[in-house]
């Protein structure tokens, strides 16, 4: 079941809707936001020059820094009397980013979030415990408003207070929950120490999780412990908040609400648009936002895009779970590598721990990638032949999965230096090696 007919348009219908909305957005930003007029004029582009969806690649990018530079309301395209909601980032690393919504924007937001809840099978009969943070952060209220729109009974429990959350979960008989994957695991742990029987005491059937990356293994673990379906929710406040994309019951990929948010994947180094299936940075253009329309926003999130049909019947393109951040990407002899991909390979190998250190070096003109990996306490470190074969199998798996040659060194448990309890993951020595 889908919430909106726009989730299953045929390719032509979708493209013409996207193009119509793109044109309206471009006229809007060109006429109402001096920042965009200046940027377009510098490149010699007028909204009328954009004649197809593909032409979007001619437009300039918007970066997080642009929102900061125009703090607080410099990128708004409406007067303040039309703004009905303001959210903001915490601004721990510089000026906060501020986002605003008109009544129309709030309607778009609650609609895309209602699509997410429908994907997870929720109806007005459900009870939702919203264990996502309320406040300036878009998470809590993003879920809340959509739940009210769908007449779902929403419990605004917000984050923290784990014992109370568990008590509410049991007594108020919530059938669905929202939150971060780490909070779901933490709650399960506390439930056990407090003597709850997860199967008998709780009534959950589905969880909506987001705001932090979760590996496939972690998602499966949460599903299993709680006996629930795991719906992954992706979003960012600069675009709208949660509800940009989410996973359906048929696939771990996330349908992106591309009738409102036009996605592109670019090479984070060159800015060039990449074909479907290739990994790169997700760039999003809002197609229906009024207060804060954004052109080609660089999310910094690494993923890929697919338009292959999904069994659920939605025709919306899908992105894979975020693989990493563009800032963490290493380019090894022309191949893009993310620490999270390496960690994924390592997590499926016995005998080693996930305490590792990736070291990139130059050897002549070529890049060389080395990984120090701490052995598991139980492994027989005296057996050199066994260690040699473990090392070879890791190198083989890296080559098969990441298409790069990796030099693996197995080291004693707890031998990699920790910083604040965690091993430093990546050391790039290439720049210092270059003379
Ligand atoms: Zn689907």
Short mmCIF file of C-alpha atoms and ligand atoms in Angstrom, two decimals:
data_model
loop_
_atom_site.label_atom_id
_atom_site.label_comp_id
_atom_site.label_asym_id
_atom_site.label_seq_id
_atom_site.Cartn_x
_atom_site.Cartn_y
_atom_site.Cartn_z
CA UNK A 1 0.00 0.00 0.00
CA UNK A 2 1.19 3.50 -0.78
CA UNK A 3 0.17 6.81 0.78
CA UNK A 4 0.39 8.93 -2.37
CA UNK A 5 -0.21 8.16 -6.04
CA UNK A 6 3.06 9.99 -6.77
CA UNK A 7 4.95 7.01 -5.32
CA UNK A 8 4.04 4.84 -8.29
CA UNK A 9 3.97 7.16 -11.33
CA UNK A 10 5.38 5.85 -14.59
CA UNK A 11 8.79 7.23 -15.59
CA UNK A 12 7.40 9.84 -18.03
CA UNK A 13 4.77 11.15 -15.62
CA UNK A 14 7.34 11.44 -12.85
CA UNK A 15 9.91 13.18 -15.08
CA UNK A 16 7.39 15.74 -16.31
CA UNK A 17 6.21 16.47 -12.75
CA UNK A 18 9.83 16.84 -11.62
CA UNK A 19 10.66 19.16 -14.51
CA UNK A 20 7.61 21.36 -13.93
CA UNK A 21 8.48 21.67 -10.24
CA UNK A 22 12.17 22.28 -11.00
CA UNK A 23 11.32 25.18 -13.30
CA UNK A 24 9.06 26.74 -10.66
CA UNK A 25 11.81 26.34 -8.06
CA UNK A 26 14.45 27.93 -10.29
CA UNK A 27 12.26 30.94 -11.06
CA UNK A 28 11.54 31.23 -7.37
CA UNK A 29 15.17 31.19 -6.20
CA UNK A 30 16.37 33.43 -9.03
CA UNK A 31 13.80 36.10 -8.25
CA UNK A 32 13.64 35.83 -4.47
CA UNK A 33 17.04 34.72 -3.13
CA UNK A 34 19.93 37.12 -3.93
CA UNK A 35 22.46 34.36 -3.14
CA UNK A 36 21.16 32.26 -6.05
CA UNK A 37 20.71 35.19 -8.44
CA UNK A 38 24.36 36.09 -7.91
CA UNK A 39 25.52 32.49 -8.38
CA UNK A 40 23.44 31.99 -11.55
CA UNK A 41 24.53 35.34 -13.01
CA UNK A 42 28.18 34.50 -12.39
CA UNK A 43 27.75 31.31 -14.45
CA UNK A 44 25.67 33.16 -17.05
CA UNK A 45 22.62 30.95 -16.42
CA UNK A 46 18.97 32.01 -16.42
CA UNK A 47 16.16 29.68 -15.26
CA UNK A 48 14.95 29.63 -18.89
CA UNK A 49 18.27 27.98 -19.96
CA UNK A 50 17.29 24.80 -18.12
CA UNK A 51 15.38 22.85 -20.76
CA UNK A 52 15.48 19.32 -19.37
CA UNK A 53 16.06 17.49 -16.08
CA UNK A 54 19.59 16.60 -17.23
CA UNK A 55 20.37 20.32 -17.55
CA UNK A 56 20.34 20.41 -13.76
CA UNK A 57 24.05 19.53 -13.93
CA UNK A 58 24.68 23.06 -15.29
CA UNK A 59 23.49 24.57 -12.00
CA UNK A 60 25.80 25.47 -9.11
CA UNK A 61 26.01 23.39 -5.93
CA UNK A 62 24.85 24.59 -2.52
CA UNK A 63 26.99 23.63 0.47
CA UNK A 64 26.40 23.58 4.22
CA UNK A 65 28.79 26.51 4.48
CA UNK A 66 26.44 28.59 2.28
CA UNK A 67 23.69 28.15 4.89
CA UNK A 68 26.11 29.18 7.63
CA UNK A 69 27.34 32.20 5.66
CA UNK A 70 23.74 33.35 5.23
CA UNK A 71 22.82 32.79 8.88
CA UNK A 72 20.06 32.96 9.95
CA UNK A 73 17.50 33.74 7.23
CA UNK A 74 19.57 34.82 4.20
CA UNK A 75 18.49 31.90 1.96
CA UNK A 76 14.77 32.13 2.75
CA UNK A 77 12.57 32.80 -0.28
CA UNK A 78 9.53 34.05 1.68
CA UNK A 79 8.79 36.81 4.17
CA UNK A 80 8.81 35.86 7.85
CA UNK A 81 5.01 36.23 8.10
CA UNK A 82 4.74 33.11 5.95
CA UNK A 83 7.10 31.04 8.12
CA UNK A 84 5.31 28.75 10.56
CA UNK A 85 8.24 26.70 11.90
CA UNK A 86 11.97 27.15 12.39
CA UNK A 87 14.48 24.40 13.14
CA UNK A 88 18.21 24.64 13.60
CA UNK A 89 21.32 22.51 13.98
CA UNK A 90 23.23 22.65 17.25
CA UNK A 91 26.08 24.56 15.64
CA UNK A 92 28.80 22.80 17.60
CA UNK A 93 31.23 23.24 14.70
CA UNK A 94 30.61 26.87 13.69
CA UNK A 95 27.42 28.84 13.10
CA UNK A 96 24.26 26.71 13.22
CA UNK A 97 22.28 26.06 10.05
CA UNK A 98 18.75 27.41 10.25
CA UNK A 99 15.81 26.05 8.24
CA UNK A 100 12.28 27.43 7.88
CA UNK A 101 8.93 26.05 6.74
CA UNK A 102 5.77 27.59 5.33
CA UNK A 103 2.40 25.93 5.88
CA UNK A 104 2.82 24.33 2.45
CA UNK A 105 6.29 22.99 3.42
CA UNK A 106 4.84 21.50 6.62
CA UNK A 107 2.23 19.77 4.48
CA UNK A 108 4.92 18.32 2.17
CA UNK A 109 6.97 17.20 5.18
CA UNK A 110 4.08 15.45 6.94
CA UNK A 111 3.05 13.87 3.63
CA UNK A 112 6.47 12.34 2.89
CA UNK A 113 6.70 11.14 6.49
CA UNK A 114 3.19 9.64 6.18
CA UNK A 115 4.55 7.72 3.17
CA UNK A 116 7.28 6.36 5.47
CA UNK A 117 4.77 5.23 8.11
CA UNK A 118 2.62 3.63 5.41
CA UNK A 119 5.69 1.75 4.14
CA UNK A 120 6.06 0.34 7.65
CA UNK A 121 2.38 -0.73 7.62
CA UNK A 122 1.03 1.82 10.12
CA UNK A 123 -2.63 2.89 10.16
CA UNK A 124 -4.78 4.96 12.53
CA UNK A 125 -5.14 1.84 14.70
CA UNK A 126 -1.47 2.00 15.71
CA UNK A 127 0.19 3.51 18.76
CA UNK A 128 3.58 5.11 18.12
CA UNK A 129 6.19 5.72 20.80
CA UNK A 130 8.25 8.55 19.36
CA UNK A 131 11.63 8.06 21.05
CA UNK A 132 13.33 10.58 18.78
CA UNK A 133 14.62 13.87 20.18
CA UNK A 134 12.14 16.77 20.20
CA UNK A 135 13.32 20.37 19.99
CA UNK A 136 15.33 22.35 17.48
CA UNK A 137 16.43 19.08 15.86
CA UNK A 138 14.00 18.07 13.06
CA UNK A 139 13.71 14.42 14.14
CA UNK A 140 11.06 14.31 16.87
CA UNK A 141 8.55 16.79 15.43
CA UNK A 142 9.09 15.40 11.92
CA UNK A 143 7.74 12.02 13.02
CA UNK A 144 5.17 13.55 15.35
CA UNK A 145 3.37 15.76 12.82
CA UNK A 146 3.01 12.92 10.32
CA UNK A 147 1.67 10.57 13.00
CA UNK A 148 -1.03 13.13 13.85
CA UNK A 149 -1.81 13.57 10.15
CA UNK A 150 -2.44 9.81 9.93
CA UNK A 151 -4.41 9.82 13.22
CA UNK A 152 -1.90 7.47 14.80
CA UNK A 153 -1.86 7.76 18.61
CA UNK A 154 1.54 9.31 19.23
CA UNK A 155 3.39 9.17 22.55
CA UNK A 156 5.95 12.02 22.55
CA UNK A 157 8.44 10.22 24.80
CA UNK A 158 11.53 11.82 23.16
CA UNK A 159 14.97 10.36 23.92
CA UNK A 160 16.61 9.13 27.13
CA UNK A 161 15.00 7.97 30.40
CA UNK A 162 15.29 4.35 29.29
CA UNK A 163 13.49 2.80 32.26
CA UNK A 164 10.52 5.11 31.78
CA UNK A 165 10.54 4.42 28.01
CA UNK A 166 10.28 0.69 28.76
CA UNK A 167 7.48 1.22 31.25
CA UNK A 168 5.52 3.31 28.69
CA UNK A 169 6.22 0.78 25.98
CA UNK A 170 4.70 -1.98 28.08
CA UNK A 171 1.77 -0.11 29.69
CA UNK A 172 0.73 2.07 26.72
CA UNK A 173 1.06 -0.93 24.36
CA UNK A 174 2.90 0.86 21.55
CA UNK A 175 2.89 -1.07 18.28
CA UNK A 176 5.60 1.06 16.68
CA UNK A 177 8.66 2.96 17.82
CA UNK A 178 11.07 5.54 16.38
CA UNK A 179 14.63 6.31 17.39
CA UNK A 180 18.26 5.65 16.64
CA UNK A 181 19.52 2.09 16.15
CA UNK A 182 21.91 2.47 19.08
CA UNK A 183 19.04 3.49 21.38
CA UNK A 184 17.08 0.41 20.27
CA UNK A 185 19.98 -1.81 21.31
CA UNK A 186 20.48 0.08 24.55
CA UNK A 187 16.79 -0.28 25.40
CA UNK A 188 16.95 -4.03 24.78
CA UNK A 189 19.91 -4.32 27.12
CA UNK A 190 18.17 -2.39 29.91
CA UNK A 191 14.93 -4.36 29.32
CA UNK A 192 16.85 -7.52 30.03
CA UNK A 193 18.53 -6.23 33.21
CA UNK A 194 15.18 -4.93 34.46
CA UNK A 195 13.62 -8.35 34.00
CA UNK A 196 11.27 -7.66 31.06
CA UNK A 197 10.33 -10.46 28.70
CA UNK A 198 10.59 -8.69 25.34
CA UNK A 199 8.30 -11.11 23.55
CA UNK A 200 5.54 -11.16 26.16
CA UNK A 201 5.72 -7.67 27.68
CA UNK A 202 5.83 -5.55 24.54
CA UNK A 203 3.59 -5.25 21.48
CA UNK A 204 5.92 -3.71 18.92
CA UNK A 205 5.66 -4.79 15.29
CA UNK A 206 7.75 -2.16 13.53
CA UNK A 207 10.53 0.34 14.25
CA UNK A 208 11.52 3.45 12.29
CA UNK A 209 15.20 4.13 12.72
CA UNK A 210 17.59 6.74 11.42
CA UNK A 211 19.99 9.59 12.19
CA UNK A 212 23.00 7.28 12.38
CA UNK A 213 24.47 4.64 10.07
CA UNK A 214 23.64 1.00 10.79
CA UNK A 215 25.22 -2.03 9.15
CA UNK A 216 23.08 -4.85 7.75
CA UNK A 217 24.13 -7.01 10.72
CA UNK A 218 23.04 -4.38 13.23
CA UNK A 219 19.64 -3.96 11.54
CA UNK A 220 19.07 -7.71 11.59
CA UNK A 221 20.06 -7.87 15.24
CA UNK A 222 17.56 -5.14 16.20
CA UNK A 223 14.82 -6.84 14.16
CA UNK A 224 15.51 -10.13 15.87
CA UNK A 225 15.82 -8.90 19.46
CA UNK A 226 12.61 -6.85 19.30
CA UNK A 227 10.76 -9.10 16.84
CA UNK A 228 10.00 -6.13 14.56
CA UNK A 229 10.32 -4.95 10.97
CA UNK A 230 13.16 -2.47 10.57
CA UNK A 231 12.33 0.60 8.48
CA UNK A 232 15.32 2.81 7.79
CA UNK A 233 14.53 6.52 7.53
CA UNK A 234 16.88 8.97 5.84
CA UNK A 235 16.69 12.71 5.90
CA UNK A 236 18.47 15.92 6.67
CA UNK A 237 17.14 19.20 7.94
CA UNK A 238 18.62 21.23 5.06
CA UNK A 239 16.33 19.29 2.69
CA UNK A 240 13.28 18.90 4.98
CA UNK A 241 14.14 16.62 7.95
CA UNK A 242 13.36 12.89 8.22
CA UNK A 243 11.31 11.61 5.26
CA UNK A 244 13.64 12.23 2.31
CA UNK A 245 13.91 8.44 1.78
CA UNK A 246 13.00 5.20 3.56
CA UNK A 247 13.16 1.45 3.11
CA UNK A 248 10.08 -0.62 2.21
CA UNK A 249 9.33 -4.19 3.32
CA UNK A 250 10.74 -5.70 0.13
CA UNK A 251 14.22 -4.28 0.06
CA UNK A 252 16.99 -2.82 2.21
CA UNK A 253 17.32 0.04 -0.30
CA UNK A 254 15.55 3.31 0.47
CA UNK A 255 12.91 4.82 -1.84
CA UNK A 256 13.70 8.50 -2.28
CA UNK A 257 10.68 10.82 -2.53
CA UNK A 258 12.01 12.15 -5.82
CA UNK A 259 8.81 13.97 -6.78
CA UNK A 260 9.86 16.41 -4.02
CA UNK A 261 13.62 15.83 -3.75
CA UNK A 262 15.55 15.38 -7.00
CA UNK A 263 18.58 13.13 -6.43
CA UNK A 264 21.92 13.01 -8.23
CA UNK A 265 25.09 11.11 -7.43
CA UNK A 266 28.32 12.97 -8.09
CA UNK A 267 32.01 12.27 -7.82
CA UNK A 268 32.85 14.16 -4.60
CA UNK A 269 36.27 15.14 -5.94
CA UNK A 270 35.33 16.39 -9.42
CA UNK A 271 31.63 17.25 -9.02
CA UNK A 272 30.84 15.24 -12.17
CA UNK A 273 27.46 13.42 -12.27
CA UNK A 274 27.86 9.63 -12.02
CA UNK A 275 25.65 6.99 -13.67
CA UNK A 276 23.14 4.88 -11.71
CA UNK A 277 24.74 2.12 -9.68
CA UNK A 278 27.97 3.97 -9.06
CA UNK A 279 28.82 5.18 -5.58
CA UNK A 280 29.38 8.85 -4.92
CA UNK A 281 28.02 11.83 -2.99
CA UNK A 282 24.25 12.32 -2.86
CA UNK A 283 23.18 15.74 -4.13
CA UNK A 284 19.56 16.83 -3.67
CA UNK A 285 17.51 19.64 -5.22
CA UNK A 286 14.23 20.44 -3.50
CA UNK A 287 11.37 20.60 -6.01
CA UNK A 288 8.46 21.85 -3.90
CA UNK A 289 9.87 23.74 -0.92
CA UNK A 290 8.76 27.34 -0.57
CA UNK A 291 10.57 28.80 2.45
CA UNK A 292 14.02 27.35 1.81
CA UNK A 293 14.34 25.96 -1.71
CA UNK A 294 17.78 24.44 -2.19
CA UNK A 295 19.57 23.82 -5.47
CA UNK A 296 21.95 20.83 -5.75
CA UNK A 297 22.66 20.48 -2.03
CA UNK A 298 25.81 18.48 -1.33
CA UNK A 299 24.74 16.16 1.47
CA UNK A 300 28.25 14.75 2.06
CA UNK A 301 26.61 11.29 2.25
CA UNK A 302 27.98 8.52 0.05
CA UNK A 303 25.48 6.18 -1.60
CA UNK A 304 24.36 4.94 -5.02
CA UNK A 305 21.10 5.23 -6.93
CA UNK A 306 19.07 2.51 -8.64
CA UNK A 307 15.95 2.71 -10.78
CA UNK A 308 15.33 -1.02 -11.07
CA UNK A 309 11.70 -1.89 -10.22
CA UNK A 310 10.89 -2.76 -6.61
CA UNK A 311 8.48 -5.55 -5.68
CA UNK A 312 6.43 -3.15 -3.55
CA UNK A 313 5.17 -1.39 -6.70
CA UNK A 314 6.70 2.00 -5.92
CA UNK A 315 8.51 3.43 -8.92
CA UNK A 316 10.55 5.94 -6.91
CA UNK A 317 14.33 5.50 -7.35
CA UNK A 318 16.15 3.89 -4.45
CA UNK A 319 19.40 4.72 -2.67
CA UNK A 320 21.46 2.27 -0.67
CA UNK A 321 22.02 2.81 3.05
CA UNK A 322 24.60 5.57 3.48
CA UNK A 323 28.03 3.96 2.98
CA UNK A 324 30.07 6.77 4.51
CA UNK A 325 30.82 10.47 4.42
CA UNK A 326 32.49 12.12 1.45
CA UNK A 327 35.07 13.58 3.85
CA UNK A 328 36.21 10.07 4.86
CA UNK A 329 36.73 8.82 1.31
CA UNK A 330 40.19 7.62 0.34
CA UNK A 331 41.22 7.44 -3.30
CA UNK A 332 43.63 4.53 -3.72
CA UNK A 333 45.15 4.38 -7.20
CA UNK A 334 41.94 5.84 -8.62
CA UNK A 335 39.57 3.56 -6.68
CA UNK A 336 37.26 5.13 -4.10
CA UNK A 337 37.47 3.38 -0.74
CA UNK A 338 35.52 4.07 2.44
CA UNK A 339 36.60 2.93 5.91
CA UNK A 340 33.07 1.60 6.43
CA UNK A 341 33.48 -0.79 3.45
CA UNK A 342 36.69 -2.14 4.97
CA UNK A 343 34.97 -2.54 8.31
CA UNK A 344 32.13 -4.41 6.64
CA UNK A 345 34.54 -6.94 5.13
CA UNK A 346 36.38 -7.36 8.43
CA UNK A 347 33.14 -7.86 10.37
CA UNK A 348 32.52 -11.11 8.49
CA UNK A 349 35.89 -12.70 9.33
CA UNK A 350 36.52 -14.87 12.40
CA UNK A 351 39.66 -14.62 14.52
CA UNK A 352 40.08 -10.85 14.32
CA UNK A 353 38.61 -7.86 16.13
CA UNK A 354 37.19 -4.64 14.70
CA UNK A 355 40.12 -2.71 16.15
CA UNK A 356 42.05 -1.83 13.03
CA UNK A 357 44.03 0.98 11.51
CA UNK A 358 44.14 1.89 7.84
CA UNK A 359 47.36 3.46 6.62
CA UNK A 360 47.68 5.00 3.15
CA UNK A 361 51.22 5.57 1.85
CA UNK A 362 53.03 6.37 -1.38
CA UNK A 363 55.33 3.80 -2.88
CA UNK A 364 56.98 5.50 -5.81
CA UNK A 365 54.10 6.96 -7.79
CA UNK A 366 51.57 4.44 -6.55
CA UNK A 367 49.33 4.43 -3.50
CA UNK A 368 49.69 1.63 -1.03
CA UNK A 369 47.04 0.69 1.51
CA UNK A 370 47.97 -1.15 4.67
CA UNK A 371 45.71 -2.36 7.45
CA UNK A 372 46.83 -3.33 10.93
CA UNK A 373 44.23 -5.57 12.52
CA UNK A 374 44.18 -6.72 16.12
CA UNK A 375 43.74 -10.45 16.56
CA UNK A 376 41.05 -11.92 18.73
CA UNK A 377 42.28 -12.82 22.25
CA UNK A 378 41.46 -16.50 21.67
CA UNK A 379 43.39 -17.04 18.48
CA UNK A 380 46.50 -19.25 18.60
CA UNK A 381 49.09 -16.64 17.77
CA UNK A 382 51.93 -19.21 17.87
CA UNK A 383 50.64 -21.00 14.83
CA UNK A 384 52.39 -19.04 12.11
CA UNK A 385 50.93 -21.04 9.27
CA UNK A 386 47.38 -20.41 10.49
CA UNK A 387 48.06 -16.68 10.82
CA UNK A 388 49.55 -16.58 7.35
CA UNK A 389 46.45 -18.19 5.87
CA UNK A 390 44.16 -15.83 7.82
CA UNK A 391 46.12 -12.88 6.47
CA UNK A 392 45.89 -14.18 2.90
CA UNK A 393 42.16 -14.75 3.19
CA UNK A 394 41.62 -11.17 4.42
CA UNK A 395 43.67 -9.79 1.52
CA UNK A 396 41.71 -11.94 -0.90
CA UNK A 397 38.36 -10.71 0.48
CA UNK A 398 39.50 -7.07 0.28
CA UNK A 399 40.47 -7.54 -3.36
CA UNK A 400 37.15 -9.22 -4.17
CA UNK A 401 35.01 -6.65 -2.38
CA UNK A 402 36.88 -3.38 -2.81
CA UNK A 403 38.97 -4.11 -5.93
CA UNK A 404 42.19 -3.02 -4.28
CA UNK A 405 45.31 -4.76 -3.03
CA UNK A 406 45.72 -4.37 0.69
CA UNK A 407 48.73 -5.22 2.79
CA UNK A 408 47.40 -6.82 5.98
CA UNK A 409 49.34 -7.00 9.22
CA UNK A 410 47.87 -9.00 12.11
CA UNK A 411 48.85 -7.51 15.43
CA UNK A 412 48.46 -8.50 19.09
CA UNK A 413 45.21 -7.64 20.90
CA UNK A 414 45.10 -4.10 22.35
CA UNK A 415 48.30 -3.06 20.53
CA UNK A 416 46.80 -0.30 18.36
CA UNK A 417 46.96 3.04 20.15
CA UNK A 418 43.54 4.25 21.29
CA UNK A 419 42.36 7.81 21.30
CA UNK A 420 39.56 8.39 23.81
CA UNK A 421 39.03 4.65 23.97
CA UNK A 422 38.81 4.19 20.20
CA UNK A 423 41.50 3.21 17.72
CA UNK A 424 42.38 5.94 15.19
CA UNK A 425 40.91 4.46 12.02
CA UNK A 426 42.70 6.16 9.15
CA UNK A 427 46.19 7.59 8.80
CA UNK A 428 46.93 9.13 5.41
CA UNK A 429 50.67 9.57 5.10
CA UNK A 430 50.67 10.28 1.37
CA UNK A 431 50.84 14.02 1.48
CA UNK A 432 53.76 14.07 3.92
CA UNK A 433 55.60 11.47 1.81
CA UNK A 434 55.40 13.59 -1.32
CA UNK A 435 58.37 15.87 -1.86
ZN1 LIG B 1 9.92 -0.93 -2.50
#
